[in-house]
C-alpha cells in the first residue's frame, strides 16, 4: 500500500521541479535578451528591428495558439479593450524601450524594468483594484531608491544621453504597469497564451508603421551573422519559447513564486552584458540593484504581473 502511494506523491513534486527549472531557463533567456537586442539594434534600425521581430513572433504565436487550443479569435466584447492593451503593452512599451536601450546600459535597463512588480501593486492600490499593504509600501520605497541610484550611476551629473535612455526605459515600465492593470480588469475567458497572441496582433501594426521607412529602405545585406542571431534569439527565444515555458510554469507553481524568479533577471542581464557587450556594472548600479530586488521581494505577497517582454 505504501509502495503504490509513493509515486502519486512524487508526481506533483516532479512537476513543480520541472516548472521551476523552466522558470530558471526563462530567466536566463530574458536576462541575456537585453544584450542580444542591444547588439542587433547597433546594426539594424531599432524600429525596423522591433517591427520585424514582433511580426515574426505574432505569426508563430498565432500558429501555436491554433495548434494548442484548436481555434483563434477575440472573445465577444474584448476587441477594443485588447486594442488598447496591445497599444500599451507592445506598441508604446517597445517604442520607449527601443528609444531607451541604445542610450543607456543593459544593467540600468534591466534594473529599471525590475521595478515593475511593486509599481503594479502601487497602481492597483491607487486604482482601487488592490489594497496598499505595508510590504507593498516598503517594496515601492526600496525600488524607487534603487532607481534613483541607477539614474545617478553615470556620476554626480549623469550624461544627458544616459539619463534620456533611463527615463525612456521608465516610460516602458509605466506602459507595462498600465497593461497589467488593464489585463486584470479585463476578466475575459481567455488563456494567457491566447491573450499574449491577441495583444501582439493589436500591438504589432503600430510597430510596423513606425518601422516602415527603415524596413523598406534599409540595406539588410549589411547585417552581420551576429545581428541575425540577435533577431532570431529575441524572437524565438525571447518571446515565443520564453512565454510558453513561463505560462506553463505559472500554472504549476502559481503566480506567487514568479516574483522571486523575476528578481533574478537583472543579475543575469548584468552578467551577460559583461562578456557580450563589455558593459561592466558600476558600484552604484550594484547597490541600486540590491535595493530594487529587495523591493521586488518585499512586495511578493501581491499577485505577480506578467513579466515585461524585452
Coordinates of N, CA and C in Angstrom, one line a residue, residues 68-232:
X68 N -2.6 24.6 -30.1 CA -2.8 24.1 -28.8 C -4.2 24.2 -28.3
X69 N -5.0 25.2 -28.9 CA -6.3 25.5 -28.4 C -7.4 25.2 -29.5
X70 N -6.9 24.8 -30.7 CA -7.9 24.4 -31.7 C -8.7 25.5 -32.3
X71 N -8.4 26.8 -32.1 CA -9.1 27.9 -32.7 C -8.5 29.2 -32.3
X72 N -9.0 30.3 -32.9 CA -8.4 31.6 -32.6 C -9.4 32.6 -32.9
X73 N -9.5 33.6 -32.0 CA -10.4 34.7 -32.2 C -10.5 35.6 -30.9
X74 N -11.1 36.7 -31.1 CA -11.3 37.6 -30.0 C -12.6 37.3 -29.3
X75 N -12.6 37.0 -27.9 CA -13.8 36.8 -27.2 C -14.8 38.0 -27.4
X76 N -16.1 37.7 -27.3 CA -17.1 38.8 -27.5 C -16.8 40.0 -26.6
X77 N -16.9 41.2 -27.1 CA -16.7 42.4 -26.3 C -15.3 42.7 -25.9
X78 N -14.3 42.0 -26.4 CA -13.0 42.3 -26.0 C -12.1 43.0 -27.0
X79 N -12.6 43.2 -28.2 CA -11.8 43.7 -29.3 C -11.1 45.0 -28.9
X80 N -11.9 46.0 -28.6 CA -11.4 47.3 -28.3 C -10.5 47.4 -27.0
X81 N -10.9 46.7 -26.0 CA -10.0 46.6 -24.8 C -8.7 46.0 -25.2
X82 N -8.7 44.9 -26.0 CA -7.5 44.3 -26.4 C -6.6 45.2 -27.3
X83 N -7.3 46.0 -28.1 CA -6.6 47.0 -28.9 C -5.8 48.0 -28.0
X84 N -6.5 48.4 -27.0 CA -5.8 49.3 -26.0 C -4.7 48.6 -25.3
X85 N -4.9 47.4 -24.9 CA -3.8 46.6 -24.2 C -2.6 46.4 -25.2
X86 N -2.9 46.1 -26.4 CA -1.8 45.9 -27.4 C -1.0 47.1 -27.6
X87 N -1.7 48.3 -27.7 CA -1.0 49.5 -27.9 C -0.1 49.9 -26.7
X88 N -0.7 49.6 -25.5 CA 0.1 50.0 -24.3 C 1.2 49.0 -24.0
X89 N 0.9 47.7 -24.1 CA 1.9 46.6 -23.8 C 2.9 46.3 -24.8
X90 N 2.6 46.6 -26.1 CA 3.5 46.3 -27.2 C 4.0 47.6 -27.9
X91 N 3.0 48.3 -28.5 CA 3.4 49.4 -29.4 C 4.2 50.5 -28.5
X92 N 3.5 51.0 -27.5 CA 4.2 52.1 -26.7 C 5.3 51.5 -25.9
X93 N 5.1 50.3 -25.3 CA 6.2 49.7 -24.5 C 7.5 49.6 -25.3
X94 N 7.4 49.0 -26.5 CA 8.5 48.8 -27.4 C 9.1 50.1 -27.9
X95 N 8.2 51.1 -28.1 CA 8.7 52.4 -28.6 C 9.6 53.0 -27.6
X96 N 9.2 53.0 -26.3 CA 10.1 53.6 -25.3 C 11.3 52.7 -25.1
X97 N 11.2 51.4 -25.2 CA 12.3 50.5 -25.0 C 13.3 50.7 -26.1
X98 N 12.9 50.8 -27.4 CA 13.8 51.0 -28.5 C 14.5 52.3 -28.4
X99 N 13.8 53.3 -27.9 CA 14.4 54.6 -27.7 C 15.4 54.6 -26.5
X100 N 15.2 53.8 -25.5 CA 16.0 53.9 -24.3 C 17.2 53.0 -24.3
X101 N 17.1 51.7 -24.8 CA 18.2 50.8 -24.7 C 19.5 51.2 -25.4
X102 N 19.4 51.8 -26.6 CA 20.7 52.3 -27.2 C 21.4 53.4 -26.5
X103 N 20.6 54.1 -25.6 CA 21.2 55.3 -24.9 C 21.6 55.0 -23.5
X104 N 21.4 53.8 -23.0 CA 21.8 53.5 -21.6 C 22.4 52.1 -21.6
X105 N 22.8 51.7 -20.4 CA 23.4 50.3 -20.3 C 22.4 49.3 -20.1
X106 N 22.8 48.0 -20.4 CA 21.9 46.9 -20.1 C 21.6 46.8 -18.7
X107 N 22.5 47.0 -17.8 CA 22.3 46.9 -16.4 C 21.2 47.9 -15.9
X108 N 21.3 49.2 -16.4 CA 20.3 50.2 -16.0 C 19.0 49.8 -16.5
X109 N 18.9 49.3 -17.8 CA 17.6 48.9 -18.4 C 17.0 47.8 -17.6
X110 N 17.7 46.8 -17.3 CA 17.2 45.6 -16.6 C 16.7 46.0 -15.2
X111 N 17.5 46.8 -14.5 CA 17.2 47.2 -13.1 C 15.9 48.0 -13.1
X112 N 15.8 49.0 -14.0 CA 14.6 49.8 -14.0 C 13.4 49.0 -14.3
X113 N 13.5 48.1 -15.3 CA 12.3 47.2 -15.6 C 12.0 46.3 -14.5
X114 N 12.9 46.0 -13.6 CA 12.6 45.1 -12.5 C 11.7 45.8 -11.4
X115 N 11.5 47.1 -11.5 CA 10.6 47.7 -10.6 C 9.2 47.5 -10.9
X116 N 8.9 46.8 -12.0 CA 7.5 46.6 -12.4 C 6.6 46.0 -11.3
X117 N 6.9 44.9 -10.7 CA 6.0 44.3 -9.7 C 5.5 45.2 -8.6
X118 N 6.5 45.9 -7.9 CA 6.0 46.8 -6.8 C 5.1 48.0 -7.4
X119 N 5.5 48.5 -8.6 CA 4.8 49.6 -9.2 C 3.4 49.1 -9.6
X120 N 3.3 47.9 -10.1 CA 1.9 47.4 -10.4 C 1.1 47.3 -9.2
X121 N 1.7 46.9 -8.1 CA 1.0 46.8 -6.8 C 0.5 48.2 -6.3
X122 N 1.4 49.2 -6.5 CA 1.0 50.5 -6.1 C -0.1 51.1 -7.0
X123 N 0.0 50.8 -8.3 CA -1.0 51.3 -9.2 C -2.4 50.6 -8.9
X124 N -2.3 49.3 -8.5 CA -3.5 48.6 -8.2 C -4.2 49.2 -6.9
X125 N -3.3 49.6 -6.0 CA -3.9 50.3 -4.8 C -4.5 51.6 -5.1
X126 N -3.8 52.4 -5.9 CA -4.3 53.7 -6.3 C -5.6 53.6 -7.1
X127 N -5.7 52.6 -7.9 CA -6.9 52.4 -8.8 C -8.1 51.7 -8.0
X128 N -7.8 51.2 -6.8 CA -8.8 50.5 -6.0 C -8.9 49.1 -6.3
X129 N -8.0 48.5 -7.2 CA -8.1 47.1 -7.5 C -7.5 46.3 -6.4
X130 N -6.6 46.8 -5.7 CA -6.0 46.1 -4.5 C -5.8 47.1 -3.4
X131 N -5.5 46.5 -2.2 CA -5.3 47.3 -1.0 C -3.8 47.5 -0.8
X132 N -3.4 48.8 -0.5 CA -2.0 49.1 -0.2 C -1.6 48.5 1.1
X133 N -0.7 47.5 1.1 CA -0.3 46.8 2.3 C 1.1 47.4 2.7
X134 N 1.5 47.1 3.9 CA 2.9 47.5 4.3 C 4.0 47.0 3.5
X135 N 4.0 45.6 3.1 CA 5.0 45.1 2.3 C 5.1 45.8 0.9
X136 N 3.9 46.2 0.4 CA 4.0 46.9 -0.9 C 4.6 48.3 -0.8
X137 N 4.2 49.0 0.3 CA 4.7 50.3 0.5 C 6.3 50.3 0.7
X138 N 6.7 49.3 1.5 CA 8.2 49.1 1.7 C 8.8 48.8 0.3
X139 N 8.2 47.9 -0.4 CA 8.8 47.5 -1.7 C 8.9 48.6 -2.7
X140 N 7.9 49.5 -2.7 CA 7.9 50.6 -3.6 C 9.0 51.6 -3.2
X141 N 9.1 51.8 -1.9 CA 10.1 52.7 -1.4 C 11.5 52.3 -1.8
X142 N 11.8 51.0 -1.5 CA 13.1 50.4 -1.9 C 13.4 50.5 -3.4
X143 N 12.4 50.2 -4.2 CA 12.5 50.2 -5.6 C 12.8 51.6 -6.1
X144 N 12.1 52.6 -5.6 CA 12.4 54.0 -6.1 C 13.8 54.4 -5.6
X145 N 14.2 54.0 -4.4 CA 15.5 54.4 -4.0 C 16.6 53.7 -4.9
X146 N 16.3 52.5 -5.3 CA 17.2 51.8 -6.3 C 17.3 52.5 -7.6
X147 N 16.1 52.9 -8.1 CA 16.1 53.6 -9.4 C 16.9 54.9 -9.4
X148 N 16.7 55.6 -8.2 CA 17.5 56.9 -8.1 C 19.0 56.6 -8.2
X149 N 19.5 55.5 -7.5 CA 20.9 55.2 -7.6 C 21.3 54.8 -9.0
X150 N 20.4 54.1 -9.7 CA 20.7 53.7 -11.1 C 20.8 55.0 -12.0
X151 N 19.9 55.9 -11.8 CA 19.9 57.2 -12.6 C 21.2 58.0 -12.3
X152 N 21.7 57.8 -11.1 CA 23.0 58.6 -10.8 C 24.2 57.8 -11.1
X153 N 24.1 56.6 -11.6 CA 25.2 55.7 -11.8 C 26.3 56.2 -12.8
X154 N 25.9 57.2 -13.6 CA 26.8 57.8 -14.5 C 27.7 58.8 -13.9
X155 N 27.5 59.1 -12.6 CA 28.3 60.1 -11.9 C 27.4 61.1 -11.2
X156 N 28.0 62.1 -10.6 CA 27.2 63.1 -9.9 C 26.3 63.8 -10.8
X157 N 26.8 64.0 -12.1 CA 25.9 64.6 -13.1 C 25.9 63.7 -14.3
X158 N 24.9 62.8 -14.3 CA 24.8 61.8 -15.4 C 24.8 62.5 -16.8
X159 N 25.3 61.8 -17.8 CA 25.2 62.3 -19.1 C 23.8 62.4 -19.6
X160 N 23.5 63.4 -20.4 CA 22.2 63.6 -20.9 C 21.7 62.4 -21.7
X161 N 22.6 61.7 -22.4 CA 22.3 60.5 -23.2 C 21.8 59.4 -22.3
X162 N 22.6 59.1 -21.2 CA 22.2 58.0 -20.3 C 20.9 58.3 -19.6
X163 N 20.8 59.6 -19.2 CA 19.6 60.0 -18.4 C 18.3 59.8 -19.3
X164 N 18.5 60.3 -20.6 CA 17.4 60.2 -21.5 C 17.0 58.7 -21.7
X165 N 18.0 57.9 -21.9 CA 17.8 56.4 -22.0 C 17.1 55.8 -20.8
X166 N 17.5 56.2 -19.6 CA 16.9 55.6 -18.4 C 15.5 56.1 -18.3
X167 N 15.2 57.3 -18.6 CA 13.8 57.8 -18.5 C 12.9 57.2 -19.5
X168 N 13.5 56.9 -20.7 CA 12.7 56.2 -21.7 C 12.3 54.8 -21.3
X169 N 13.3 54.1 -20.6 CA 13.0 52.8 -20.1 C 12.0 52.9 -19.0
X170 N 12.0 53.9 -18.2 CA 11.0 54.1 -17.2 C 9.6 54.3 -17.8
X171 N 9.6 54.9 -19.0 CA 8.4 55.0 -19.8 C 7.8 53.7 -20.1
X172 N 8.7 52.7 -20.5 CA 8.3 51.3 -20.7 C 7.7 50.7 -19.5
X173 N 8.2 51.0 -18.4 CA 7.7 50.4 -17.1 C 6.2 51.0 -16.9
X174 N 6.0 52.3 -17.1 CA 4.7 52.8 -17.0 C 3.7 52.2 -17.9
X175 N 4.1 51.9 -19.2 CA 3.3 51.2 -20.2 C 2.9 49.8 -19.7
X176 N 3.9 49.1 -19.1 CA 3.6 47.7 -18.7 C 2.8 47.7 -17.5
X177 N 2.9 48.7 -16.6 CA 2.0 48.8 -15.4 C 0.6 49.0 -15.9
X178 N 0.4 49.9 -16.9 CA -1.0 50.1 -17.4 C -1.5 48.9 -18.1
X179 N -0.6 48.2 -18.8 CA -1.0 46.9 -19.5 C -1.5 45.9 -18.4
X180 N -0.7 45.7 -17.4 CA -1.0 44.7 -16.4 C -2.3 45.0 -15.6
X181 N -2.5 46.2 -15.3 CA -3.8 46.6 -14.6 C -4.9 46.4 -15.6
X182 N -4.7 46.7 -16.8 CA -5.8 46.5 -17.8 C -6.1 45.1 -18.0
X183 N -5.1 44.2 -18.0 CA -5.4 42.7 -18.1 C -6.2 42.3 -16.9
X184 N -5.9 42.7 -15.7 CA -6.6 42.3 -14.5 C -8.1 42.8 -14.6
X185 N -8.3 43.9 -15.2 CA -9.6 44.5 -15.3 C -10.5 43.8 -16.4
X186 N -9.8 43.1 -17.3 CA -10.5 42.6 -18.5 C -11.5 41.5 -18.2
X187 N -11.1 40.5 -17.3 CA -11.9 39.4 -16.9 C -12.5 38.7 -18.1
X188 N -11.6 38.4 -19.1 CA -12.1 37.7 -20.3 C -11.7 36.2 -20.2
X189 N -12.6 35.3 -20.7 CA -12.4 33.9 -20.6 C -11.3 33.5 -21.7
X190 N -10.1 33.8 -21.4 CA -9.0 33.6 -22.4 C -7.8 33.2 -21.7
X191 N -7.0 32.2 -22.3 CA -5.8 31.8 -21.7 C -4.7 32.9 -21.8
X192 N -3.7 32.8 -21.0 CA -2.6 33.8 -21.0 C -1.9 33.7 -22.4
X193 N -1.7 32.5 -22.9 CA -1.0 32.4 -24.2 C -1.8 33.1 -25.3
X194 N -3.1 32.8 -25.3 CA -4.0 33.5 -26.3 C -4.1 35.0 -26.1
X195 N -4.1 35.4 -24.9 CA -4.1 36.8 -24.6 C -2.9 37.5 -25.1
X196 N -1.7 36.8 -24.9 CA -0.5 37.3 -25.5 C -0.5 37.5 -27.0
X197 N -1.0 36.4 -27.7 CA -1.1 36.5 -29.1 C -2.0 37.6 -29.6
X198 N -3.2 37.7 -28.9 CA -4.1 38.8 -29.3 C -3.6 40.2 -29.1
X199 N -2.9 40.4 -28.1 CA -2.3 41.7 -27.9 C -1.1 42.0 -28.8
X200 N -0.5 40.9 -29.2 CA 0.6 41.0 -30.2 C 0.0 41.5 -31.6
X201 N -1.2 40.9 -31.9 CA -1.9 41.2 -33.1 C -2.3 42.7 -33.1
X202 N -2.8 43.2 -32.0 CA -3.2 44.6 -31.9 C -2.1 45.6 -31.7
X203 N -0.9 45.1 -31.2 CA 0.2 46.0 -30.9 C 1.2 46.1 -32.0
X204 N 1.3 45.0 -32.8 CA 2.3 44.9 -33.9 C 2.1 45.9 -35.0
X205 N 0.9 46.2 -35.5 CA 0.7 47.1 -36.6 C 1.4 48.5 -36.3
X206 N 1.2 49.0 -35.1 CA 1.9 50.3 -34.7 C 3.4 50.2 -34.9
X207 N 4.0 49.1 -34.5 CA 5.4 49.0 -34.6 C 5.8 48.9 -36.1
X208 N 5.0 48.2 -36.9 CA 5.3 48.1 -38.3 C 5.2 49.5 -39.0
X209 N 4.2 50.3 -38.5 CA 4.1 51.7 -39.1 C 5.3 52.5 -38.7
X210 N 5.7 52.4 -37.5 CA 6.9 53.2 -37.0 C 8.2 52.7 -37.8
X211 N 8.3 51.4 -38.0 CA 9.5 50.9 -38.6 C 9.4 50.8 -40.2
X212 N 8.3 51.2 -40.8 CA 8.1 51.0 -42.2 C 9.2 51.7 -43.0
X213 N 9.6 53.0 -42.8 CA 10.6 53.6 -43.6 C 11.9 52.8 -43.6
X214 N 12.3 52.3 -42.5 CA 13.6 51.6 -42.4 C 13.4 50.1 -42.9
X215 N 12.3 49.5 -42.6 CA 12.0 48.2 -43.1 C 12.2 48.1 -44.6
X216 N 11.7 49.2 -45.3 CA 11.8 49.2 -46.8 C 13.1 49.7 -47.3
X217 N 13.6 50.8 -46.7 CA 14.8 51.4 -47.2 C 16.1 50.9 -46.7
X218 N 16.1 50.1 -45.6 CA 17.4 49.6 -45.0 C 18.0 48.5 -45.9
X219 N 19.4 48.5 -46.0 CA 20.1 47.5 -46.7 C 20.4 46.3 -45.8
X220 N 19.5 45.3 -45.8 CA 19.5 44.2 -44.9 C 20.8 43.3 -45.2
X221 N 21.4 43.5 -46.3 CA 22.6 42.7 -46.6 C 23.8 43.1 -45.8
X222 N 23.7 44.3 -45.1 CA 24.8 44.7 -44.3 C 24.8 44.1 -42.9
X223 N 23.7 43.4 -42.5 CA 23.6 42.9 -41.2 C 24.5 41.7 -41.1
X224 N 25.3 41.6 -40.0 CA 26.2 40.5 -39.8 C 25.5 39.3 -39.3
X225 N 26.2 38.2 -39.2 CA 25.6 36.9 -38.7 C 25.2 37.1 -37.2
X226 N 26.0 37.9 -36.4 CA 25.6 38.1 -35.0 C 24.3 38.9 -34.9
X227 N 24.2 39.9 -35.9 CA 23.0 40.7 -35.9 C 21.7 39.8 -36.1
X228 N 21.8 38.9 -37.1 CA 20.7 38.0 -37.4 C 20.5 37.0 -36.2
X229 N 21.6 36.6 -35.5 CA 21.4 35.8 -34.3 C 20.6 36.6 -33.3
X230 N 20.9 37.9 -33.2 CA 20.1 38.7 -32.2 C 18.6 38.7 -32.6
X231 N 18.3 38.8 -33.9 CA 16.9 38.8 -34.3 C 16.3 37.5 -33.9
X232 N 17.0 36.4 -34.3 CA 16.4 35.1 -34.0 C 16.3 34.8 -32.5

